[in-house]
PDB file of C-alpha atoms in Angstrom:
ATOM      1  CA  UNK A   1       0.000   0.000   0.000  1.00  0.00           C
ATOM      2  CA  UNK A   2       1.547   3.182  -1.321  1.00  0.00           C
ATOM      3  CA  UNK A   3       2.258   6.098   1.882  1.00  0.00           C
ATOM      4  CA  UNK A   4      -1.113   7.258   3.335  1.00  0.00           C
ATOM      5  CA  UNK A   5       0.361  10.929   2.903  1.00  0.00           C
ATOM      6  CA  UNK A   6       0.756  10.584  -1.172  1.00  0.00           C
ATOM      7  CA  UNK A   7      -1.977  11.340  -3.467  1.00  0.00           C
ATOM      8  CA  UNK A   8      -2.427   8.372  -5.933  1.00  0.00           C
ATOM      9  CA  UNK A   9      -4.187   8.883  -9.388  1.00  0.00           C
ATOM     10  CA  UNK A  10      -6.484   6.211 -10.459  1.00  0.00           C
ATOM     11  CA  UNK A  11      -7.955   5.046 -13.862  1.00  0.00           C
ATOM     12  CA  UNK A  12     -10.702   7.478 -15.832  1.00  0.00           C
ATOM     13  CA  UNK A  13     -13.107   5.367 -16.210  1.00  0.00           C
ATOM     14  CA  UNK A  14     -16.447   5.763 -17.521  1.00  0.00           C
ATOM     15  CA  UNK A  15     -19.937   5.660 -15.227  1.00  0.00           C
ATOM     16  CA  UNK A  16     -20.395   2.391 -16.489  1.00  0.00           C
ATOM     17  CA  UNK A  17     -16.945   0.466 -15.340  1.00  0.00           C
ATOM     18  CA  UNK A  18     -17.377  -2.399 -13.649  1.00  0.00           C
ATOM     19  CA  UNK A  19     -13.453  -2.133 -12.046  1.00  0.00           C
ATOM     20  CA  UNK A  20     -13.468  -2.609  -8.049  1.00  0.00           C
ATOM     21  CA  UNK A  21     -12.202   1.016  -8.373  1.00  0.00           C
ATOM     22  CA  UNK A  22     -15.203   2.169 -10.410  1.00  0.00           C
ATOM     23  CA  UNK A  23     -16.355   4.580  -7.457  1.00  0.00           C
ATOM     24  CA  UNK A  24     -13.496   6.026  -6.932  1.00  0.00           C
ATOM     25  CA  UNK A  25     -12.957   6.976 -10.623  1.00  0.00           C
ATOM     26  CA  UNK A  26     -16.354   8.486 -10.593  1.00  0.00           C
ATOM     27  CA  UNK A  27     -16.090  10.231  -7.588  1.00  0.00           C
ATOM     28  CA  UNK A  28     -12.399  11.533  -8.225  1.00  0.00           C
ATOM     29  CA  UNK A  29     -14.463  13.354 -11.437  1.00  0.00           C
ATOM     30  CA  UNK A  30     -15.853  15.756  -8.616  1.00  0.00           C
ATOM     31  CA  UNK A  31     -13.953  18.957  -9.328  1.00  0.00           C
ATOM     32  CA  UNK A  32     -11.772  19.908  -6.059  1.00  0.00           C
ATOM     33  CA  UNK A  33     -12.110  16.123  -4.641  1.00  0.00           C
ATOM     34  CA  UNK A  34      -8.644  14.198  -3.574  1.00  0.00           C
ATOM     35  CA  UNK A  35      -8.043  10.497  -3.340  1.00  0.00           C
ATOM     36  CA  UNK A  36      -5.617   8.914  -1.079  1.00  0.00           C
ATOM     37  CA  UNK A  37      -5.147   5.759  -0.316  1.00  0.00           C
ATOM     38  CA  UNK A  38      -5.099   4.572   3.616  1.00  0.00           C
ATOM     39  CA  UNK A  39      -3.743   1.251   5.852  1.00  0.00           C
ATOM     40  CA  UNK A  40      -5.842   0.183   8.951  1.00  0.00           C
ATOM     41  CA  UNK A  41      -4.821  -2.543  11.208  1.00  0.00           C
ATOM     42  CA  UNK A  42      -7.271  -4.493  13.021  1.00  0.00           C
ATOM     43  CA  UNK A  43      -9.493  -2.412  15.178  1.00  0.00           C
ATOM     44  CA  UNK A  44      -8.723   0.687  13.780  1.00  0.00           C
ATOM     45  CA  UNK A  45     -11.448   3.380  13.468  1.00  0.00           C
ATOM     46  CA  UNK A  46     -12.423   4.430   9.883  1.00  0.00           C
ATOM     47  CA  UNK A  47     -13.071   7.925   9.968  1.00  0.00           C
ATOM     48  CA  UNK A  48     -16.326   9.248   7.467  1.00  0.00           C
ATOM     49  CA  UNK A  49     -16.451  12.729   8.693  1.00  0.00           C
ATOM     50  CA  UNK A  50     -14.100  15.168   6.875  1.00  0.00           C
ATOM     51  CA  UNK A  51     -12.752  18.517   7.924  1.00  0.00           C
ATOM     52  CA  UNK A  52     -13.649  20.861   4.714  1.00  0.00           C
ATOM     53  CA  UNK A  53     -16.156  18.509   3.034  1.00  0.00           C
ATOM     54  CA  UNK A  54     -17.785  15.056   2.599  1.00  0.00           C
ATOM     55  CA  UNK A  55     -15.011  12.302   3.414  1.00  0.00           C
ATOM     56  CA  UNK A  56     -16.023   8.408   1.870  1.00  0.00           C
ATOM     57  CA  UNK A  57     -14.152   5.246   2.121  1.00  0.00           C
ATOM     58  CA  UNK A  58     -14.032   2.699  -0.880  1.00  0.00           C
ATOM     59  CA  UNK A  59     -13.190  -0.788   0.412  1.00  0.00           C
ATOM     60  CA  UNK A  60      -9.946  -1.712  -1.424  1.00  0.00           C
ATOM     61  CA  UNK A  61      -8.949  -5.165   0.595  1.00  0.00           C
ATOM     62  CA  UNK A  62      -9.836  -6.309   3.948  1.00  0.00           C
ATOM     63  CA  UNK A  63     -13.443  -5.864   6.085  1.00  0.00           C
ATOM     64  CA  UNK A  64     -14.681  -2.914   7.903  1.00  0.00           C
ATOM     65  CA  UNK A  65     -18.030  -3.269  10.229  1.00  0.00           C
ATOM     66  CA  UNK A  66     -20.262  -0.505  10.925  1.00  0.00           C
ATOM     67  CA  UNK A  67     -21.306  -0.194  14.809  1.00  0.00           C
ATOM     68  CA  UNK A  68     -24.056   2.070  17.037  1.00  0.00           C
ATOM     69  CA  UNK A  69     -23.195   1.733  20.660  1.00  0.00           C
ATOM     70  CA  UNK A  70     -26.256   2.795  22.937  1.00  0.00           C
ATOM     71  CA  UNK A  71     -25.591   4.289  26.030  1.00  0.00           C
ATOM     72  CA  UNK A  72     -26.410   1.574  28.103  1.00  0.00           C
ATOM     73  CA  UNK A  73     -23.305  -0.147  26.216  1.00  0.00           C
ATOM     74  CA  UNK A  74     -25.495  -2.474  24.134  1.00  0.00           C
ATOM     75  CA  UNK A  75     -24.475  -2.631  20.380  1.00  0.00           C
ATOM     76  CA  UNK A  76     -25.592  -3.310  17.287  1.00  0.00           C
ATOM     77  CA  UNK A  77     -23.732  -3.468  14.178  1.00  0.00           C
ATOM     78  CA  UNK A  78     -25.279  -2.084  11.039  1.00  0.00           C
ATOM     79  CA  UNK A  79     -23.472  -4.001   8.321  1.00  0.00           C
ATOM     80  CA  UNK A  80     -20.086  -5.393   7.213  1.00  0.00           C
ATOM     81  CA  UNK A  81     -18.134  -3.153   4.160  1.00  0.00           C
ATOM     82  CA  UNK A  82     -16.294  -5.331   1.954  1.00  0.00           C
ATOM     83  CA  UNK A  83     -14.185  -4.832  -1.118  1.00  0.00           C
ATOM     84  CA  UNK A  84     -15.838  -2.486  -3.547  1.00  0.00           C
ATOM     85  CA  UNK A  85     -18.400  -1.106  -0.638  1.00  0.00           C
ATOM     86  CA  UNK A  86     -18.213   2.964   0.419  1.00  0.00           C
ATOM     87  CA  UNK A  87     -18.353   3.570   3.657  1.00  0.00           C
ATOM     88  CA  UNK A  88     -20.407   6.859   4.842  1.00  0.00           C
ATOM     89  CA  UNK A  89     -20.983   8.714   7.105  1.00  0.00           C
ATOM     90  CA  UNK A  90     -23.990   7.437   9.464  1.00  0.00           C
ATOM     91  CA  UNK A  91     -25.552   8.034  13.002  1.00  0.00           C
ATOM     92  CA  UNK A  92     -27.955   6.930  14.880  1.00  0.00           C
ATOM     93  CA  UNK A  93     -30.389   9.006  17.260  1.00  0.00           C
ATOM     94  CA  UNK A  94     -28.646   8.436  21.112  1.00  0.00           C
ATOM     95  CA  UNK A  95     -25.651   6.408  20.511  1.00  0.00           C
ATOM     96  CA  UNK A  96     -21.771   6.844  19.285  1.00  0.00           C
ATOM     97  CA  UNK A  97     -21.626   5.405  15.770  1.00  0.00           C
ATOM     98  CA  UNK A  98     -18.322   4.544  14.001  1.00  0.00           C
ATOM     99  CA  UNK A  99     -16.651   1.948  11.132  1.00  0.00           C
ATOM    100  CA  UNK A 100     -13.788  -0.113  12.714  1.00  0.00           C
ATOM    101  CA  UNK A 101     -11.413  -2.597  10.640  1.00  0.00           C
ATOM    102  CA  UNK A 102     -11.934  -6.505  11.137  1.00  0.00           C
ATOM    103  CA  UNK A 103      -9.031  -7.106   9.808  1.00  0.00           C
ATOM    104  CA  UNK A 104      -6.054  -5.703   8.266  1.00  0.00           C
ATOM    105  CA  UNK A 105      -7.871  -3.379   5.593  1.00  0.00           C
ATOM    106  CA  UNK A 106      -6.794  -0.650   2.888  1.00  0.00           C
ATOM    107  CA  UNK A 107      -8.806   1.919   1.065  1.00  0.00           C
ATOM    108  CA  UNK A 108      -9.260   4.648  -1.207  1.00  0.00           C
ATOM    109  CA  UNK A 109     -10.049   7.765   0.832  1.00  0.00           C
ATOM    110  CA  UNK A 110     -12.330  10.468  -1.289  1.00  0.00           C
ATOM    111  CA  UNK A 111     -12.276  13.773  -0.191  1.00  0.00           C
ATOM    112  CA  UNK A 112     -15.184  15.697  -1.403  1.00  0.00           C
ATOM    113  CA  UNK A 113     -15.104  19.592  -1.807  1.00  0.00           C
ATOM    114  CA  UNK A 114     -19.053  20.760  -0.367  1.00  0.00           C
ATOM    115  CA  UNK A 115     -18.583  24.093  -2.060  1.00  0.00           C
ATOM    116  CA  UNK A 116     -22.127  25.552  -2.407  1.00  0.00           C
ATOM    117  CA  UNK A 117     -23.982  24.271  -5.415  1.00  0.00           C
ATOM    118  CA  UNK A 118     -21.379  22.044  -6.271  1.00  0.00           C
ATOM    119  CA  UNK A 119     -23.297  18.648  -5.684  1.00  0.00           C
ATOM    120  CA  UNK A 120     -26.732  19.742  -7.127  1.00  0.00           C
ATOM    121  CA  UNK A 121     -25.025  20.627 -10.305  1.00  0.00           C
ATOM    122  CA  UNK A 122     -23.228  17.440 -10.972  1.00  0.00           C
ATOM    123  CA  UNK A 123     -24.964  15.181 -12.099  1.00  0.00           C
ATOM    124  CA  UNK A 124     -22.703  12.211 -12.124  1.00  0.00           C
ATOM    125  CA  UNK A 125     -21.914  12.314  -8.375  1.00  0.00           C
ATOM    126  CA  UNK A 126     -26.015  12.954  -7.737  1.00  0.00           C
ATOM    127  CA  UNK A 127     -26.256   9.642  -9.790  1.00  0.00           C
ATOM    128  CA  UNK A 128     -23.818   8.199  -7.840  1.00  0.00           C
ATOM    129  CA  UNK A 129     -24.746   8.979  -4.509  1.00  0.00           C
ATOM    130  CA  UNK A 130     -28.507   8.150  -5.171  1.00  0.00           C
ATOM    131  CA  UNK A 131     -27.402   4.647  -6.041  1.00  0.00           C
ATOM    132  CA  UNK A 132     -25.328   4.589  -2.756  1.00  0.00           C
ATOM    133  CA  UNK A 133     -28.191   5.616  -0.538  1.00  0.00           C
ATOM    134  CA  UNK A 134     -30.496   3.469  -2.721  1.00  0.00           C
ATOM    135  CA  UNK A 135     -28.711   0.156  -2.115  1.00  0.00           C
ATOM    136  CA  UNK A 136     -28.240   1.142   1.622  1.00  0.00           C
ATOM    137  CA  UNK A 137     -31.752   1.727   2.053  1.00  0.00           C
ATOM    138  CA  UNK A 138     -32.507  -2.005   0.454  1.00  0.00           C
ATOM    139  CA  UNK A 139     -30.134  -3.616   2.983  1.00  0.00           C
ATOM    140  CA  UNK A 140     -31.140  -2.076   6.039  1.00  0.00           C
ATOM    141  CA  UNK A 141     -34.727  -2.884   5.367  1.00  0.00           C
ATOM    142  CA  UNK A 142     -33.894  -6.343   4.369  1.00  0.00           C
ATOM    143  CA  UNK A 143     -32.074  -6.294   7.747  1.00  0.00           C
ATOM    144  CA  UNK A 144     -35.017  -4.952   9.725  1.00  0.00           C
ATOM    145  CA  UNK A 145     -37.158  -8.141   8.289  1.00  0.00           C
ATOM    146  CA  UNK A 146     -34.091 -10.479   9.258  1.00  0.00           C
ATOM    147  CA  UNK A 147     -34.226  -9.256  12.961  1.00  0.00           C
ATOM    148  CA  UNK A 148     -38.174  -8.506  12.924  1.00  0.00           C
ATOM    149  CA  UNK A 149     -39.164 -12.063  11.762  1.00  0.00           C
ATOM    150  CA  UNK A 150     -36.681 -14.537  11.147  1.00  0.00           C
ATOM    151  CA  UNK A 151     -35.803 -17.027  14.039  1.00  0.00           C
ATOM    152  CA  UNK A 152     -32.004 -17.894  15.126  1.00  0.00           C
ATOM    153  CA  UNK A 153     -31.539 -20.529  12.536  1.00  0.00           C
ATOM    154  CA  UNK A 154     -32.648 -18.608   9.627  1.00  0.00           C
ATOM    155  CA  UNK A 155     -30.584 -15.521  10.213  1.00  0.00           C
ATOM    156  CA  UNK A 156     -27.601 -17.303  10.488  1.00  0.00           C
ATOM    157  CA  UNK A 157     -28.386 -18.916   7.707  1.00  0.00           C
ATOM    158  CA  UNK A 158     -29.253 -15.918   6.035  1.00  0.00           C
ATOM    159  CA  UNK A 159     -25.959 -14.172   6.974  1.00  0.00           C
ATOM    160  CA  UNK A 160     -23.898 -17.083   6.213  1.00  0.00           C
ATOM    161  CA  UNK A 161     -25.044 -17.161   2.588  1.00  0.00           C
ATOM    162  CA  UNK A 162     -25.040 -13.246   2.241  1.00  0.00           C
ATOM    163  CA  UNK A 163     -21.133 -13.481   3.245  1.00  0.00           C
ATOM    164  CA  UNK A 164     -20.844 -16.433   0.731  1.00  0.00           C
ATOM    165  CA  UNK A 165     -21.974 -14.171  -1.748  1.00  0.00           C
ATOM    166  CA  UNK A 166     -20.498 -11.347  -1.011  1.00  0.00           C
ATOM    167  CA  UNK A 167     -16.858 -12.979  -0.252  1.00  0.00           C
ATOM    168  CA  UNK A 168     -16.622 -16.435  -1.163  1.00  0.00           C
ATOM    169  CA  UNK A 169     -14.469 -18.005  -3.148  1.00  0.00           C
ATOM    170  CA  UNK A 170     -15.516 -21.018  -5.137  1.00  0.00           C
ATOM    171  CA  UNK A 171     -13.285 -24.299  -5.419  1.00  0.00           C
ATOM    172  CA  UNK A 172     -13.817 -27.693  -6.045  1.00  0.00           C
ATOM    173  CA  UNK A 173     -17.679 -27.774  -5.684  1.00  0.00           C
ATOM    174  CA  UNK A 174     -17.866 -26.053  -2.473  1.00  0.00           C
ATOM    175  CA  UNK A 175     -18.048 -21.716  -1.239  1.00  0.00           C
ATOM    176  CA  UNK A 176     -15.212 -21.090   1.179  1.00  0.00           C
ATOM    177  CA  UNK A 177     -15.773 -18.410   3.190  1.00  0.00           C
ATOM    178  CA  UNK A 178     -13.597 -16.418   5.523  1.00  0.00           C
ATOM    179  CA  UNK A 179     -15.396 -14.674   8.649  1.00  0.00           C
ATOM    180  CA  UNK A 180     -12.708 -12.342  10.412  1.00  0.00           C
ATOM    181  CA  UNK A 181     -15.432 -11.367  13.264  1.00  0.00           C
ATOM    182  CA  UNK A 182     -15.741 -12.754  16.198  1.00  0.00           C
ATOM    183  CA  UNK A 183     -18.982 -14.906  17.339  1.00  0.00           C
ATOM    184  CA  UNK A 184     -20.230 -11.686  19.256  1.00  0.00           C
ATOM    185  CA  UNK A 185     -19.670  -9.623  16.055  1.00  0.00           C
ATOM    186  CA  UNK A 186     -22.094 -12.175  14.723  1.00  0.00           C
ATOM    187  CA  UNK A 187     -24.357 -11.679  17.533  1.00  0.00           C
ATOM    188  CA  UNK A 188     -24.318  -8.265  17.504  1.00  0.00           C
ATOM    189  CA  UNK A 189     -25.366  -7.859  13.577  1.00  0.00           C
ATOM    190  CA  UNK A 190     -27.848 -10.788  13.910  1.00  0.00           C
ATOM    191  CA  UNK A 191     -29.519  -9.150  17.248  1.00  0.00           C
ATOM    192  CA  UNK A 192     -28.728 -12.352  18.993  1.00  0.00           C
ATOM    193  CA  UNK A 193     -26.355 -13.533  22.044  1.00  0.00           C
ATOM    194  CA  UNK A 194     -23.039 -14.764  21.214  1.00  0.00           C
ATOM    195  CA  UNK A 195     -24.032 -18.309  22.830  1.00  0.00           C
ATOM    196  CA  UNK A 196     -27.031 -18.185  20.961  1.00  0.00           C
ATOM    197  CA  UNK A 197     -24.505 -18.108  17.703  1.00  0.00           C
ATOM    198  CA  UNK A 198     -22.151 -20.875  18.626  1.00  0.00           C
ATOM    199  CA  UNK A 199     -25.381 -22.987  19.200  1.00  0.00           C
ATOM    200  CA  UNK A 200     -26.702 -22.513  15.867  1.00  0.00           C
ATOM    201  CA  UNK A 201     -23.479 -22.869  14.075  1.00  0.00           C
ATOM    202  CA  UNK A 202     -22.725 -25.892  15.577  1.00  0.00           C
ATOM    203  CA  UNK A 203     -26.540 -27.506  14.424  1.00  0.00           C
ATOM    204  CA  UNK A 204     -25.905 -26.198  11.191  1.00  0.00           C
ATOM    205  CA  UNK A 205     -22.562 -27.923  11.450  1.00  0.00           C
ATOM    206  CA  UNK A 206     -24.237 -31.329  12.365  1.00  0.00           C
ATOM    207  CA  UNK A 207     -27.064 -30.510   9.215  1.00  0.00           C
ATOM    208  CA  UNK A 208     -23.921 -30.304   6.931  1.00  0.00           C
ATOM    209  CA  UNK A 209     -25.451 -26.978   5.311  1.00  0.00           C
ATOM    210  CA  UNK A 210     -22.059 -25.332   6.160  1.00  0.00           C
ATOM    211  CA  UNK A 211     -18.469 -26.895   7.707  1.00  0.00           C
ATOM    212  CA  UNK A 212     -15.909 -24.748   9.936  1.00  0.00           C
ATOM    213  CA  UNK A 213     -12.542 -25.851   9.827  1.00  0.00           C
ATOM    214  CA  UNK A 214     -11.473 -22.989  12.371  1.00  0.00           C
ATOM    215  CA  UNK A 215     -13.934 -20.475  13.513  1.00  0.00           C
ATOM    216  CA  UNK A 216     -13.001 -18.104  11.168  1.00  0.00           C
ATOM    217  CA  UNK A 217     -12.848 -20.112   7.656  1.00  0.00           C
ATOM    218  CA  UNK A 218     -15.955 -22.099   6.539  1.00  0.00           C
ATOM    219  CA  UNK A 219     -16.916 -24.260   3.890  1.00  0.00           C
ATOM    220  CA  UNK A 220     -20.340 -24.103   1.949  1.00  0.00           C
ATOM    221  CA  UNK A 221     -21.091 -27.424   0.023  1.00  0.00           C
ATOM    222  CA  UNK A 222     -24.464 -26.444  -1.692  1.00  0.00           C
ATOM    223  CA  UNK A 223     -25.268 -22.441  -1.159  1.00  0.00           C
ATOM    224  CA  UNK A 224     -28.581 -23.081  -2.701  1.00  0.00           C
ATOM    225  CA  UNK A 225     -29.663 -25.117  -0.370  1.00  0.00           C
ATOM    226  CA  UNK A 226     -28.708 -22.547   2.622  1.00  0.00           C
ATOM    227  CA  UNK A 227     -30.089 -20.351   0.670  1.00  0.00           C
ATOM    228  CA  UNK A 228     -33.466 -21.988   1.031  1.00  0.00           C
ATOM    229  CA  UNK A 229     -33.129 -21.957   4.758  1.00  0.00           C
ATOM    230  CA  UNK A 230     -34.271 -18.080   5.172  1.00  0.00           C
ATOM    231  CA  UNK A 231     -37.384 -16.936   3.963  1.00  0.00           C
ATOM    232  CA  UNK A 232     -35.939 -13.428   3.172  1.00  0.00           C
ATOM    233  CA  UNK A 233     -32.239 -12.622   2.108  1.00  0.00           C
ATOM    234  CA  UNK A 234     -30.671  -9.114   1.751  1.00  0.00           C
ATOM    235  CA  UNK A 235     -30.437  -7.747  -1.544  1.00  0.00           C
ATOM    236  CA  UNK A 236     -27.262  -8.938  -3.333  1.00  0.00           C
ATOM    237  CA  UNK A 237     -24.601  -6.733  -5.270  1.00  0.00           C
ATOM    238  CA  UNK A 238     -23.621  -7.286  -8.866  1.00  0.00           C
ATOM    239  CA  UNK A 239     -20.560  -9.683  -9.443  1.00  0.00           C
ATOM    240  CA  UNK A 240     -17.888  -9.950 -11.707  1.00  0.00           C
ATOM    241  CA  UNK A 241     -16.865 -13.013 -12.385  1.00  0.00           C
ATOM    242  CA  UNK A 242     -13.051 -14.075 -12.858  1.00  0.00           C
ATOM    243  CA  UNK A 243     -10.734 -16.889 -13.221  1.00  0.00           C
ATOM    244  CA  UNK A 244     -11.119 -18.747  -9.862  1.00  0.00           C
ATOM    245  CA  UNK A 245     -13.957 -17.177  -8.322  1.00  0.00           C
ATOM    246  CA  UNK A 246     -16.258 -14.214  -8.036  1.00  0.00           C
ATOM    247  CA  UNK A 247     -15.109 -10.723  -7.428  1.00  0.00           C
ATOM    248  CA  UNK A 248     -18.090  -8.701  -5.814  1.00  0.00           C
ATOM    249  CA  UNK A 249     -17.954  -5.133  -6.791  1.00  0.00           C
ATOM    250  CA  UNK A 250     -20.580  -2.917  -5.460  1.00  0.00           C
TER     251      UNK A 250
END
């Protein structure tokens, strides 16, 4: 990862790229906007709130999870960022809101000038951040019916296939999924306790719908068939497939 203090350019692309870095080319477009790229280490904070303007995040490698802490100390987490996500700035009425790394993560840091007028007459970043607010607003209401009606089981399931989806890599017949957070990340995303978690996972192990070789790597053998354990699934992002797996972009 190139210094943190250096400004990196990055390919022109078009609105419709398909690149992992297709965000940031269309938001480095933004007249007066800067793009540097950033190193986290585990537990880091990811900070969204810039000093002269609108600050984003682009996922570039690793996983970042998005957390409201109550005041009571209870905590939810709002959603995992992955490669190709944009993190934004968020809050939540009465609690301390923040993105921290899950693992070791880099990014592309936008920087975006707020001068007046300057997002109302650009129409490619209004595009752009419509589609961002859009696709939020699908998952978070996908995740309300996940912790409104769907028992243990089924949003585990539900959240085990999402992250297949999302981050899996395909080999020999099987998804292979890596899950950097801990089982009371888990719990705290799926509104459950981490006991609760370990339970499940280990019925699911005995079903065979998924197999954990640690308990951060896991092995999906048919992902349709988890699939068909939850009634209701979050929206899924657009993939690009490659040679040996599936890249998830957006």
């Amino acid at each position: 990862m190139p210094d943190g203090s250096r400004k990196q350019p990055v390919c022109a692309c078009p609105s419709s790229c398909t690149c992992l870095r297709r965000h940031v080319c269309r938001l480095q477009a933004v007249p007066g906007s800067t793009v540097t790229p950033r190193a986290f280490a585990r537990g880091a904070p990811i900070a969204s709130a810039g000093a002269a303007g609108l600050r984003l995040h682009v996922v570039a490698t690793g996983m970042v999870a998005a957390a409201a802490v109550m005041a009571d100390g209870r905590r939810q987490l709002m959603c995992f960022h992955v490669p190709g996500d944009i993190i934004c700035p968020f809050s939540v009425a009465d609690a301390d809101c923040w993105a921290e790394a899950l693992t070791e993560t880099t990014t592309w840091e936008v920087e975006l000038c707020c001068e007046p007028g300057a997002m109302r007459t650009n129409p490619d970043l209004c595009a752009l951040l419509f589609d961002l607010a859009h696709a939020d607003l699908a998952r978070s209401l996908a995740h309300v019916v996940m912790l409104g009606r769907l028992d243990g089981t089924e949003r585990l399931a539900a959240f085990l296939a999402d992250m297949a989806q999302r981050t899996g890599r395909r080999r020999n017949g099987c998804w292979h999924v890596t899950l950097p957070m801990s089982r009371e990340d888990i719990a705290d995303y799926l509104g459950l306790n981490a006991e609760t978690v370990s339970r499940i996972i280990s019925r699911i192990k005995k079903t065979g719908l998924a197999r954990f070789s640690s308990p951060t790597e896991c092995e999906i053998p048919d992902l349709d068939l988890l699939n068909a354990q939850a009634p209701v699934n979050a929206p899924l992002p657009r993939a690009l497939s490659i040679t040996g797996g599936t890249e998830l972009i957006a």
